[in-house]
Tab-separated table of C-alpha atoms in Angstrom:
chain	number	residue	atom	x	y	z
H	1	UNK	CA	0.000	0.000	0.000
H	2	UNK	CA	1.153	3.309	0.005
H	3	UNK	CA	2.639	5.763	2.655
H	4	UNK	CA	4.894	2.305	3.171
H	5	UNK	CA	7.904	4.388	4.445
H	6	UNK	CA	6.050	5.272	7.421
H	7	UNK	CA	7.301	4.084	10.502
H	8	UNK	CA	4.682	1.393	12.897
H	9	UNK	CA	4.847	2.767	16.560
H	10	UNK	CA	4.328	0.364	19.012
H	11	UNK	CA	0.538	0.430	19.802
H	12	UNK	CA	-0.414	1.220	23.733
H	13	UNK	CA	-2.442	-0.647	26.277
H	14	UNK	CA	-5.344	1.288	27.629
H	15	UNK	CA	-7.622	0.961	30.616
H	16	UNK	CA	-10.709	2.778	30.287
H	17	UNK	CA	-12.227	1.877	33.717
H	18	UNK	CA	-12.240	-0.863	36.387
H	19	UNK	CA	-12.283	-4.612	35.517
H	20	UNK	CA	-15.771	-5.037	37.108
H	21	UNK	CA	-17.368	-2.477	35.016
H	22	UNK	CA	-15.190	-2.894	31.675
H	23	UNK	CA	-14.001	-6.655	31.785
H	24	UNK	CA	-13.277	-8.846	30.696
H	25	UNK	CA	-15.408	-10.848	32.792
H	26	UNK	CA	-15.447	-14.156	30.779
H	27	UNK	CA	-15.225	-15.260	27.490
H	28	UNK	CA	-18.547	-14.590	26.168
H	29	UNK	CA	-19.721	-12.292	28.226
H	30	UNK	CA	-17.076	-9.642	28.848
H	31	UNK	CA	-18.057	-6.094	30.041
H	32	UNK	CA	-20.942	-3.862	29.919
H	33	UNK	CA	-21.080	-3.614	26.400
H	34	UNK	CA	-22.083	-7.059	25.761
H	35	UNK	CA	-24.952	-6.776	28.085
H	36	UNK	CA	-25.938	-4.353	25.732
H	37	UNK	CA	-26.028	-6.716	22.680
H	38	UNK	CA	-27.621	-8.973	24.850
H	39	UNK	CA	-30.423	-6.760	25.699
H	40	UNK	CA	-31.503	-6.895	21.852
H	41	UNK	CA	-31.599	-10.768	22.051
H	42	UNK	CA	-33.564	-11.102	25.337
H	43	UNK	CA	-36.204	-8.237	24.103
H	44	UNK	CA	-36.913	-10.685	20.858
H	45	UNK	CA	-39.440	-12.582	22.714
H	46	UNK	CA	-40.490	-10.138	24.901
H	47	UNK	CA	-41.599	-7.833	22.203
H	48	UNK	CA	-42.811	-10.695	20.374
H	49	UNK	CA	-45.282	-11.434	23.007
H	50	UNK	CA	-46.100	-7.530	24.418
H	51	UNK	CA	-45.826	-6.079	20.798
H	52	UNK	CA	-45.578	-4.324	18.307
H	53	UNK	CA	-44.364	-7.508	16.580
H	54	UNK	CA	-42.544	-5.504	13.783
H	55	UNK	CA	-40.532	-4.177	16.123
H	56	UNK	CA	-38.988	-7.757	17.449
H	57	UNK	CA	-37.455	-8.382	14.032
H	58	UNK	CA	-35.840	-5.334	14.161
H	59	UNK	CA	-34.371	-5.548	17.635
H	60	UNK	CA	-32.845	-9.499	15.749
H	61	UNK	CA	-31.514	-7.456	13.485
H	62	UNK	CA	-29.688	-5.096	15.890
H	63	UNK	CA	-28.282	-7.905	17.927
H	64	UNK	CA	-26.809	-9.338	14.431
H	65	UNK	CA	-25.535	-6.244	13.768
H	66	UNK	CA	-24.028	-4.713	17.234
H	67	UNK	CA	-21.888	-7.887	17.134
H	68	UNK	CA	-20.254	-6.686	14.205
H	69	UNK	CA	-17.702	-4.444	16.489
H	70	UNK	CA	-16.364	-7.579	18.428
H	71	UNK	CA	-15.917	-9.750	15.246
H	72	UNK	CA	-13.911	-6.893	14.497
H	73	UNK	CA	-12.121	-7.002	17.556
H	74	UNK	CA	-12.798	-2.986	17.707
H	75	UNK	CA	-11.107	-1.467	20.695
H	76	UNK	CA	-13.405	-1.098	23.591
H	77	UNK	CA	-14.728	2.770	22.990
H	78	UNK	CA	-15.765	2.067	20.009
H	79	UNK	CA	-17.723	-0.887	20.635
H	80	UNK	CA	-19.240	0.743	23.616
H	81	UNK	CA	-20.366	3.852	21.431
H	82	UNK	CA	-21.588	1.463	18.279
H	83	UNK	CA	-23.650	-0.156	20.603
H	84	UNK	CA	-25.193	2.298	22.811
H	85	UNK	CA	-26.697	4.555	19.640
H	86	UNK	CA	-27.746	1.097	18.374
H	87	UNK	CA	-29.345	0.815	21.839
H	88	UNK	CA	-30.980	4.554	21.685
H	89	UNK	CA	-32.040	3.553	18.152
H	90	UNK	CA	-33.995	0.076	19.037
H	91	UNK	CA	-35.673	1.021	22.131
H	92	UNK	CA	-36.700	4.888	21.035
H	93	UNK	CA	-38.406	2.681	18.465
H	94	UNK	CA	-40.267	0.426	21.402
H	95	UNK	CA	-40.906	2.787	23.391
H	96	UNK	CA	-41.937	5.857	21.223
H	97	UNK	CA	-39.645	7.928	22.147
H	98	UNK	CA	-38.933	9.331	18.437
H	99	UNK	CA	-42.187	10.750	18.581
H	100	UNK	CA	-42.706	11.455	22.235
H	101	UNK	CA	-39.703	13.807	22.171
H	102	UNK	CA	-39.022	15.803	18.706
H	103	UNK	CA	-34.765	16.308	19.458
H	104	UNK	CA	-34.553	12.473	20.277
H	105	UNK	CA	-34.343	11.760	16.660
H	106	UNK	CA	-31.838	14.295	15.826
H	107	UNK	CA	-29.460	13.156	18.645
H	108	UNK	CA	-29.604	9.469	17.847
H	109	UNK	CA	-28.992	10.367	13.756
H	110	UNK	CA	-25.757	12.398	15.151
H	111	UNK	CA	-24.791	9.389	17.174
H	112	UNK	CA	-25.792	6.723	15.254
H	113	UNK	CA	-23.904	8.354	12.211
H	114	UNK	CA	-20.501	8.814	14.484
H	115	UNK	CA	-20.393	5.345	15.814
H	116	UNK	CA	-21.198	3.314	12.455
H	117	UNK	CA	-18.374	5.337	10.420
H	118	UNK	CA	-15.958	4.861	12.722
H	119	UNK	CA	-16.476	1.409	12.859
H	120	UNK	CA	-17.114	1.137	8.973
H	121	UNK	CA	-13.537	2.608	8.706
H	122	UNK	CA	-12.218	0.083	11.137
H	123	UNK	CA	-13.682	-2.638	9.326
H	124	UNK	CA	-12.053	-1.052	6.096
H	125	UNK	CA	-8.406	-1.036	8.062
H	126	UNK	CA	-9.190	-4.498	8.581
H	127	UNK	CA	-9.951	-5.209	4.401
H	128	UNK	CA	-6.747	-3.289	4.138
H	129	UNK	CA	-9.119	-0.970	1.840
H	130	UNK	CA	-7.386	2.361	3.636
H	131	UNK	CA	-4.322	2.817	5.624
H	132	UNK	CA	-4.197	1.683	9.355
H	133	UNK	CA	-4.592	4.654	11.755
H	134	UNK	CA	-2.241	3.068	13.658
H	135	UNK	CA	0.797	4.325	11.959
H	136	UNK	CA	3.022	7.706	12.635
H	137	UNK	CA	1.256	10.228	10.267
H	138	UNK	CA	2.014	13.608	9.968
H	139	UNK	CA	-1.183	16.692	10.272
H	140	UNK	CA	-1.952	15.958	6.606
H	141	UNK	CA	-2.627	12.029	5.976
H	142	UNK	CA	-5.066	12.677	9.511
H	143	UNK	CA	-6.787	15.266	7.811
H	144	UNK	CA	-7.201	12.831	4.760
H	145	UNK	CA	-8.391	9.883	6.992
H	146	UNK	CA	-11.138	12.294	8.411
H	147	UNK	CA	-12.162	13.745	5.451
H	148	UNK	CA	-12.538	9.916	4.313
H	149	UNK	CA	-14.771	8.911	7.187
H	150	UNK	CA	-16.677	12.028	6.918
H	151	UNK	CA	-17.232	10.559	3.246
H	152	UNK	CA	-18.157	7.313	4.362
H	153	UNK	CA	-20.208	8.305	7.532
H	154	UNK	CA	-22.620	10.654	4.973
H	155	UNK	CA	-23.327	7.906	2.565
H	156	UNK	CA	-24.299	5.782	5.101
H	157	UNK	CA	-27.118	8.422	6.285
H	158	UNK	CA	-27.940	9.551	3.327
H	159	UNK	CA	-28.186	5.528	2.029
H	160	UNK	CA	-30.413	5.368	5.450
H	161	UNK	CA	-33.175	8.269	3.994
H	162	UNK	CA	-33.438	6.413	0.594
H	163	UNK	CA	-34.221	2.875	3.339
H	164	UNK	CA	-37.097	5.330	4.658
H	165	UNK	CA	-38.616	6.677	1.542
H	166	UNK	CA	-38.344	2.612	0.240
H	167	UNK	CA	-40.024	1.523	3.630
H	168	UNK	CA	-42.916	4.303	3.341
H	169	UNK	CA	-43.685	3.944	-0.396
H	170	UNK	CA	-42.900	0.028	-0.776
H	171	UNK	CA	-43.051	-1.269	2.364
H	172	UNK	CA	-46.264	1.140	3.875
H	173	UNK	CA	-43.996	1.291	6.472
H	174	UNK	CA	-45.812	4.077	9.292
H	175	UNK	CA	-42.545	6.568	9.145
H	176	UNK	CA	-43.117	10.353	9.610
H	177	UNK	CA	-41.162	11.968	6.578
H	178	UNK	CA	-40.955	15.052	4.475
H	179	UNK	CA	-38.772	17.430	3.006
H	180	UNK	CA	-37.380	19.870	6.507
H	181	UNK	CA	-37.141	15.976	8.497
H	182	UNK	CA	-34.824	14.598	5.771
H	183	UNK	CA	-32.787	17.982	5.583
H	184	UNK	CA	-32.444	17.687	9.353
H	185	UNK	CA	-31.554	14.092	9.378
H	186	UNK	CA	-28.722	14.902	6.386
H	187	UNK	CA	-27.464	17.538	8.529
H	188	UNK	CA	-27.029	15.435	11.477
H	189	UNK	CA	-25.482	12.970	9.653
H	190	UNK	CA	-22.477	15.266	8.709
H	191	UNK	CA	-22.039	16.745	12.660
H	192	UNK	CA	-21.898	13.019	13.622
H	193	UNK	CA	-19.771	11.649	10.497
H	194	UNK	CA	-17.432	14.997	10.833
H	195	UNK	CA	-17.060	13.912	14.847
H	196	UNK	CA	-16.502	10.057	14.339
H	197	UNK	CA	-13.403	11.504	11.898
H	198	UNK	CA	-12.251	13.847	14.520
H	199	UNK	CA	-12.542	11.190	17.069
H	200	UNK	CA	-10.499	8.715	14.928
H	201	UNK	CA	-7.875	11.512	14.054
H	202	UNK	CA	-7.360	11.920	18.281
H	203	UNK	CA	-7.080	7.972	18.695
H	204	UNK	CA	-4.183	7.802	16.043
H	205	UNK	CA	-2.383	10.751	16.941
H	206	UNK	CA	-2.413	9.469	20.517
H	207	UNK	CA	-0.843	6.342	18.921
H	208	UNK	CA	-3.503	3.485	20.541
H	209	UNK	CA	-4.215	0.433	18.957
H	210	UNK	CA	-6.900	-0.239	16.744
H	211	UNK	CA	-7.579	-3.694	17.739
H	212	UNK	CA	-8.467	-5.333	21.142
H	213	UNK	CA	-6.866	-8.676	21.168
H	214	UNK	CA	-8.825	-10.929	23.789
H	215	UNK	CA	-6.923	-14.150	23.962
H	216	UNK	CA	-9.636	-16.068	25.531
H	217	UNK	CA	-12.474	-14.190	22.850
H	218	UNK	CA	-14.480	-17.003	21.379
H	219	UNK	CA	-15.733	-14.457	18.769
H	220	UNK	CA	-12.979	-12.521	18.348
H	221	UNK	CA	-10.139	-13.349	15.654
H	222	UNK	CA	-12.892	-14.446	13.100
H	223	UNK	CA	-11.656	-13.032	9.939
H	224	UNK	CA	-8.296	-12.841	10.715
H	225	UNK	CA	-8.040	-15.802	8.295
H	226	UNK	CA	-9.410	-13.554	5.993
H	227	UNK	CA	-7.288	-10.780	6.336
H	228	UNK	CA	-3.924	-12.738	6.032
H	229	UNK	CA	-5.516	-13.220	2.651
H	230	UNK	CA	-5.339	-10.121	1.631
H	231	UNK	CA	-1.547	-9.182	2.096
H	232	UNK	CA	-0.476	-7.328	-0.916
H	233	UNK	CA	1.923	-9.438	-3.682
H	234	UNK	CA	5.234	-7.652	-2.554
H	235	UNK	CA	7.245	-9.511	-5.148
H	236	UNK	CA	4.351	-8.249	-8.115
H	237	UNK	CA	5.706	-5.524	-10.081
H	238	UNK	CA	4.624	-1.640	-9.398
H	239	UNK	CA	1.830	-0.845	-11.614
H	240	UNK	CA	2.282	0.780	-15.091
H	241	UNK	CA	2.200	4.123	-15.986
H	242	UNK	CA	-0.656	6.067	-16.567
H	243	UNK	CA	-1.077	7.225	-20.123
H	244	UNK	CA	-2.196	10.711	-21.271
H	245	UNK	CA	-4.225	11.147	-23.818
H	246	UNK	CA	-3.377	14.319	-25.134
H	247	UNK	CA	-6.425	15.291	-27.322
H	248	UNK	CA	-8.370	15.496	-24.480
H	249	UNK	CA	-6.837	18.916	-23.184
H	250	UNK	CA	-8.152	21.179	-26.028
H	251	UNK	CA	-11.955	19.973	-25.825
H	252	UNK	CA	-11.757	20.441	-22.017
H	253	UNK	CA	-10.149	23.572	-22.258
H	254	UNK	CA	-12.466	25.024	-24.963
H	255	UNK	CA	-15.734	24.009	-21.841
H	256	UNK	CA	-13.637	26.065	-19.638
H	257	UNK	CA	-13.372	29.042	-21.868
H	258	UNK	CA	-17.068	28.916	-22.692
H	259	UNK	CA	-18.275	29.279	-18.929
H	260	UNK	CA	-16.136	32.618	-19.029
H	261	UNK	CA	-17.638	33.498	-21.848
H	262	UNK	CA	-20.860	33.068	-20.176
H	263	UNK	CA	-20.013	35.367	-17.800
H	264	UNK	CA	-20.580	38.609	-19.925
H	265	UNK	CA	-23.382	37.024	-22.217
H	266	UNK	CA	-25.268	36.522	-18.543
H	267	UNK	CA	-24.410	39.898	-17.792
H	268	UNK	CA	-25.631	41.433	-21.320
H	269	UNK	CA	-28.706	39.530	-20.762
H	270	UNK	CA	-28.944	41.502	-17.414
H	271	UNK	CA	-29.060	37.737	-15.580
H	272	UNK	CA	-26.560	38.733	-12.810
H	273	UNK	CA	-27.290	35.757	-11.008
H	274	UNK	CA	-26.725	33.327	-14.017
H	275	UNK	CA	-23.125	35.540	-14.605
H	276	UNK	CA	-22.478	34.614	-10.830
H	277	UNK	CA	-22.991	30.588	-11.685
H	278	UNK	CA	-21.030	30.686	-14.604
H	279	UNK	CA	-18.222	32.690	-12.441
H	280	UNK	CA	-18.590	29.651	-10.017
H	281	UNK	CA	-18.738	27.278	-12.424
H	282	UNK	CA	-15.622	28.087	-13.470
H	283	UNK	CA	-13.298	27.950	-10.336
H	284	UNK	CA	-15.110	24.486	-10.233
H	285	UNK	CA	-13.574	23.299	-13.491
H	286	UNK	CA	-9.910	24.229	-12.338
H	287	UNK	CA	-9.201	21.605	-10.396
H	288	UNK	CA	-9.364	19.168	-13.029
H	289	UNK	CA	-6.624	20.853	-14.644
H	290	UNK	CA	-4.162	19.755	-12.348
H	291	UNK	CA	-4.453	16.220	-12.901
H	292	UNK	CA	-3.055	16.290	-15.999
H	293	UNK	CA	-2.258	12.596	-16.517
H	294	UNK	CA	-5.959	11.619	-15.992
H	295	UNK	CA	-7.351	13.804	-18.591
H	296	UNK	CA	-10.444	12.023	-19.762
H	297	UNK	CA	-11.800	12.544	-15.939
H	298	UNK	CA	-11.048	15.908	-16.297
H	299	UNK	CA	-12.934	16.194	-19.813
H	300	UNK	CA	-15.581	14.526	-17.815
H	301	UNK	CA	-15.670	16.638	-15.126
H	302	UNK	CA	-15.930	19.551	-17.468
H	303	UNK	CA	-18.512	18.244	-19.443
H	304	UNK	CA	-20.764	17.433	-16.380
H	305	UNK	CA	-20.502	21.414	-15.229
H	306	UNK	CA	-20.926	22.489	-18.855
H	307	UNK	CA	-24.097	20.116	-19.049
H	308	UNK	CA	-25.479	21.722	-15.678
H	309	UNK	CA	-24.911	25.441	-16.128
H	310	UNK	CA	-25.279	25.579	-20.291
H	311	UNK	CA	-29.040	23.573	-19.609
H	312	UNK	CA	-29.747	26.344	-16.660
H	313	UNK	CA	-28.727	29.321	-17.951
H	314	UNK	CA	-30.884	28.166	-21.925
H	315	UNK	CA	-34.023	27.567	-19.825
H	316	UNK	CA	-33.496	23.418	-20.103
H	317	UNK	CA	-34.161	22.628	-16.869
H	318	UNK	CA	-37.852	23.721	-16.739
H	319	UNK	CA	-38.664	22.768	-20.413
H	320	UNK	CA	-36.863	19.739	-21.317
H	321	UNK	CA	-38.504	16.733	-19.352
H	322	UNK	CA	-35.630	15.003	-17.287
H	323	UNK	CA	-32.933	17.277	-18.202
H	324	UNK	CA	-32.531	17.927	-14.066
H	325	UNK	CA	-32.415	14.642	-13.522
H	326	UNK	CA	-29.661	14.016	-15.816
H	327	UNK	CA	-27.410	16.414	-14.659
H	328	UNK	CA	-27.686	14.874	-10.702
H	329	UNK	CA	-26.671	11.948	-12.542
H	330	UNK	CA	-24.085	13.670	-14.772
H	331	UNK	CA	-22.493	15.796	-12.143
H	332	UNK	CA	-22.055	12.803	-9.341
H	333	UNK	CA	-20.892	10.258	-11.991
H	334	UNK	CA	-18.162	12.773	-13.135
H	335	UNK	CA	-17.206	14.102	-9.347
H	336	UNK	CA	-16.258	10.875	-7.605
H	337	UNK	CA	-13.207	9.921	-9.854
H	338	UNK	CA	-12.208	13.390	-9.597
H	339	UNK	CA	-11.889	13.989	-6.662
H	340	UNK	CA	-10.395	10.244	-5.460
H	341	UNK	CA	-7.690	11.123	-8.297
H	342	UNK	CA	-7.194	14.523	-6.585
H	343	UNK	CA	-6.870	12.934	-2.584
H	344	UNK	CA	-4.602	10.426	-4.281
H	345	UNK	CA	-2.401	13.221	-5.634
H	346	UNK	CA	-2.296	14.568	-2.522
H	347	UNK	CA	-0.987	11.296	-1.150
H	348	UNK	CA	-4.515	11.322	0.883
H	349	UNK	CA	-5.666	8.142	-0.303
H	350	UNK	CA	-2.757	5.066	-1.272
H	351	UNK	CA	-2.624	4.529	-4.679
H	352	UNK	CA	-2.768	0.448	-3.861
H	353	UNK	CA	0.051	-0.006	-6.468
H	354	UNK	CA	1.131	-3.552	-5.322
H	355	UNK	CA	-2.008	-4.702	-3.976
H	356	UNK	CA	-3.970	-7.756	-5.630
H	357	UNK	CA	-6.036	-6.504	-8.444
H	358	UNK	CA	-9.700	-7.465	-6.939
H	359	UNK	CA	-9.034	-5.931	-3.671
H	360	UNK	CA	-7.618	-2.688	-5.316
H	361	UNK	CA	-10.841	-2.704	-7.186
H	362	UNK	CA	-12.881	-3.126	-4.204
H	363	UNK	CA	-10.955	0.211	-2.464
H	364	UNK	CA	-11.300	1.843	-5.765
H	365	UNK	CA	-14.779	1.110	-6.080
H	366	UNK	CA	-15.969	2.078	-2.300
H	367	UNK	CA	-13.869	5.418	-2.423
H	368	UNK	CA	-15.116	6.235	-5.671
H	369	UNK	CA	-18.917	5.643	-4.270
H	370	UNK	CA	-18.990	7.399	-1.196
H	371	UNK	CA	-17.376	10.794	-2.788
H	372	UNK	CA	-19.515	11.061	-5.517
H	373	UNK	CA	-22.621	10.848	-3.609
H	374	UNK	CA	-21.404	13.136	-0.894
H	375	UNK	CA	-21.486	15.639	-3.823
H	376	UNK	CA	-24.918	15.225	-4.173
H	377	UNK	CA	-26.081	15.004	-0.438
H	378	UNK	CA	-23.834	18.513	0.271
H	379	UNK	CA	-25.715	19.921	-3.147
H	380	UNK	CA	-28.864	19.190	-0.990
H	381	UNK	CA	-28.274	21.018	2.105
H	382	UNK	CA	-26.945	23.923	-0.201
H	383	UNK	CA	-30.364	24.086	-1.781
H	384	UNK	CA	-31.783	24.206	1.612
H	385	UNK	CA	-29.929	26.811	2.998
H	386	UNK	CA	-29.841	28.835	-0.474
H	387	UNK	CA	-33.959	29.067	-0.342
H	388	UNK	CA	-33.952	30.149	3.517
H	389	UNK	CA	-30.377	32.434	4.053
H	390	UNK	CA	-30.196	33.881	-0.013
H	391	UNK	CA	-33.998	34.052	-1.093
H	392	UNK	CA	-32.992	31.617	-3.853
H	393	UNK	CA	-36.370	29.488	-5.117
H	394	UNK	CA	-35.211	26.500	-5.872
H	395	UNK	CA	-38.333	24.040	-6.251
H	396	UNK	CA	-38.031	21.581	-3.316
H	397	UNK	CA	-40.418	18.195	-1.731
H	398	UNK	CA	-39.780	15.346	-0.066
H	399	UNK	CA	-40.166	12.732	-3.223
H	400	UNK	CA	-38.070	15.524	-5.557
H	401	UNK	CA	-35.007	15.149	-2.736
H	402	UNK	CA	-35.601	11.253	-2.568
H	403	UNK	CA	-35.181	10.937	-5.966
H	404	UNK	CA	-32.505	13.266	-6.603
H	405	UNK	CA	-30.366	11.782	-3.699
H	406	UNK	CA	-31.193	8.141	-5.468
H	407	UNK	CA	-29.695	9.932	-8.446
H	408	UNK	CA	-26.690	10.952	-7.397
H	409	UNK	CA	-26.439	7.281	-5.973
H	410	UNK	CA	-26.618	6.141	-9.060
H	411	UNK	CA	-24.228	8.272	-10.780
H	412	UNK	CA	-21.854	7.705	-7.885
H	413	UNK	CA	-21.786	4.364	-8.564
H	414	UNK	CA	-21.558	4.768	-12.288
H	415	UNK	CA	-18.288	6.643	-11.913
H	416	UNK	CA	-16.728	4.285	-9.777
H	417	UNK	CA	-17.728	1.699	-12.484
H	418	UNK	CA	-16.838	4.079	-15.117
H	419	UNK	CA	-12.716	4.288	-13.859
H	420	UNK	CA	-12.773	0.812	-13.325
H	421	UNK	CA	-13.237	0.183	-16.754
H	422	UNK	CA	-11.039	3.272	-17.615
H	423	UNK	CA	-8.226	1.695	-15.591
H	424	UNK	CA	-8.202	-2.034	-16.947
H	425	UNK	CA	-7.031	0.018	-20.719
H	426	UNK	CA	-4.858	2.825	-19.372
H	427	UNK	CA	-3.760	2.269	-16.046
H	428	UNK	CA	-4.344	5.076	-13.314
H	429	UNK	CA	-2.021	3.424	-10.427
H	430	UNK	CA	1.092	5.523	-8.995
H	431	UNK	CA	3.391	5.341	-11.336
H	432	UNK	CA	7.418	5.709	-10.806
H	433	UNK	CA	8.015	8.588	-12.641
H	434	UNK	CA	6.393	10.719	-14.741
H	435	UNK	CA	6.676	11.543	-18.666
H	436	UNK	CA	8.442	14.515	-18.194
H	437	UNK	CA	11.252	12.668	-16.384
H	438	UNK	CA	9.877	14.117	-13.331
H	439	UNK	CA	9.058	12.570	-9.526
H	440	UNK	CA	5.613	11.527	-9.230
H	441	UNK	CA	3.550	13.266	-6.814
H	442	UNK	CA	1.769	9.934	-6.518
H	443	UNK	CA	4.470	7.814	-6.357
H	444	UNK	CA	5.726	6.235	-2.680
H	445	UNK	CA	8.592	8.149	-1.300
H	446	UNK	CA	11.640	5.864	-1.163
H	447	UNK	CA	12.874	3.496	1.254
């Protein structure tokens, strides 16, 4: 993987509290926490028998999935804090207290959103899909891991509203939804995702381990089988390098040009606001232009803004049928690969150079995903705030944000798909050096 020159620290012991509080008690039962996962499996029957039924499946499926953090061997905060907001979630739902008490909701999203991308980034350290916090980093590779986990904690609540409108409109599920509740809920999301990253930025600068090894842990270990698996193939070659298609500067270029040309024809047309856009739009193309060896993502990228403020500023939006549509789709299919080309650059993300070719994919794939649609979920709450701060008048419902968030989904997984395919014909990996003869800014520093 990359950032391999950086040096392993040995990784200190911790005691968060006494033994009789914090365990380990005994094998399978071991501190407070588990009592907690136990609590879901005792209230099956319970509920089952004092109602509402629904809600007994639902506390099974907790207790499958708050033992998720001790598979993992997670160290013992995290576990604790997975599994209490798993706790506030399944019993606010038993007892009513989402709709007994209004902020209830808002504090379990926040909570419920830091716990499960912490422990979605652990369980990516473990796929060796990102780097292990548990390595010396300097101020910049932890502002990369929490900018990833903020990435990853708001697709999973933003994945969690699209679950909701399914459940309502599928399911007839009895959910209380509509536009202000799911702009509150995507809002919480990013307090709680952008706290789980500044939470995991403290634990590795403090230099603690990132695993709790149990030797007596029935359930612990379990994919460790799996994870020897996935050492990288030190003795495979690095991968090639990237090829540059040059043709693709001029047509890119030529988009660029043509949203500052926009500027004055908005102005002309005594459209200030559209002149502002195309202003914006602008800066927006720019970084593309520094990833020079990846042009065809930066033709992309340009295309997507060209598509977006071209179609606004002609009227396309309100009189061609699915035209919006198109660009959510447009704009999040062409933002993910930028921007994971960008962090890896910036030696944010590893380029995964050596690493077997399906589990680079994998990483590729999931990083690729999550910043895309985080695009799309910010573009949301900008809306939001640009109708209630700015007077803007964007048209806005509960279905319309549903369907645009499933949108950008989509696209987001399209582009992750799209350089995929991209990469199996001209290779995007670090490479060694570049054409010019110069060092890589990708590349692993030596040693």
């Amino acid at each position: 993987m990359a950032h391999t020159a950086t040096q392993a620290r040995p990784a200190r012991a911790r005691a968060f509290g006494p033994r009789w509080l914090f365990g380990p008690w005994t094998p399978w039962l071991r501190d407070v926490t588990d009592v907690l996962r136990l609590a879901f499996l005792i209230g099956v029957p319970v509920v089952l028998v004092a109602g509402p039924r629904e809600e007994a499946l639902r506390l099974a499926l907790t207790f499958a999935v708050a033992l998720l953090p001790r598979l993992l061997e997670t160290p013992r905060p995290f576990d604790l804090a997975f599994n209490l907001a798993m706790s506030l979630q399944a019993w606010g739902n038993v007892g009513g207290a989402f709709d007994a008490w209004l902020p209830y909701h808002d504090i379990v999203h926040c909570l419920l959103t830091m716990a499960a991308a912490a422990l979605f980034y652990l369980l990516l350290v473990r796929l060796r899909l990102v780097a292990d916090i548990e390595r010396e980093r300097g101020i910049h590779e932890h502002l990369g891991m929490a900018l990833i986990v903020f990435a990853i904690g708001s697709f999973v609540g933003a994945v969690y509203e699209e679950y909701e409108w399914f459940a309502i409109n599928v399911m007839h599920a009895h959910l209380i939804e509509n536009y202000q509740h799911d702009i509150d809920d995507l809002f919480f999301n990013a307090i709680g995702a952008l706290a789980a990253g500044a939470l995991l930025v403290l634990w590795a600068r403090r230099g603690w381990t990132t695993r709790r090894a149990d030797a007596d842990d029935p359930l612990g270990g379990a994919l460790r089988g799996f994870e020897r698996k996935l050492r990288p193939d030190d003795d495979a070659p690095p991968a090639p390098v990237r090829e540059r298609p040059a043709w693709m500067r001029a047509p890119a270029d030529a988009i660029r040009l043509s949203f500052l040309a926009g500027i004055p024809a908005a102005a002309l047309g005594g459209t200030w606001e559209d002149g502002a856009r195309f202003a914006v739009t602008f800066l927006a193309s720019l970084p593309g232009r520094v990833i020079g060896s990846h042009r065809f993502f930066d033709l992309l990228w340009v295309c997507a803004l060209g598509f977006t403020a071209w179609g606004d500023f002609a009227g396309a939006f309100g009189h061609v049928p699915g035209y919006q549509d198109w660009t959510f789709f447009a704009v999040s299919l062409a933002a993910g690969p930028l921007l994971y080309l960008l962090l890896v650059d910036l030696r944010v993300l590893p380029a995964f150079e050596r690493e077997r070719r399906v589990h680079r994919n994998v990483a590729v794939f999931l990083a690729v995903m999550c910043l895309g649609y985080c695009v799309g979920i910010y573009y949301e709450l900008y809306v939001w705030v640009a109708n209630h701060a700015f007077g803007a008048h964007f048209p806005v419902s509960w279905d319309r944000l549903s369907r645009q968030l499933a949108l950008d989904w989509a696209g987001a997984i399209a582009g992750a798909v799209t350089i995929l395919g991209w990469e199996r014909h001209r290779p995007i990996a670090a490479p060694q050096e570049e054409a010019a003869g110069r060092p890589s800014r990708i590349a692993p520093p030596p040693g």
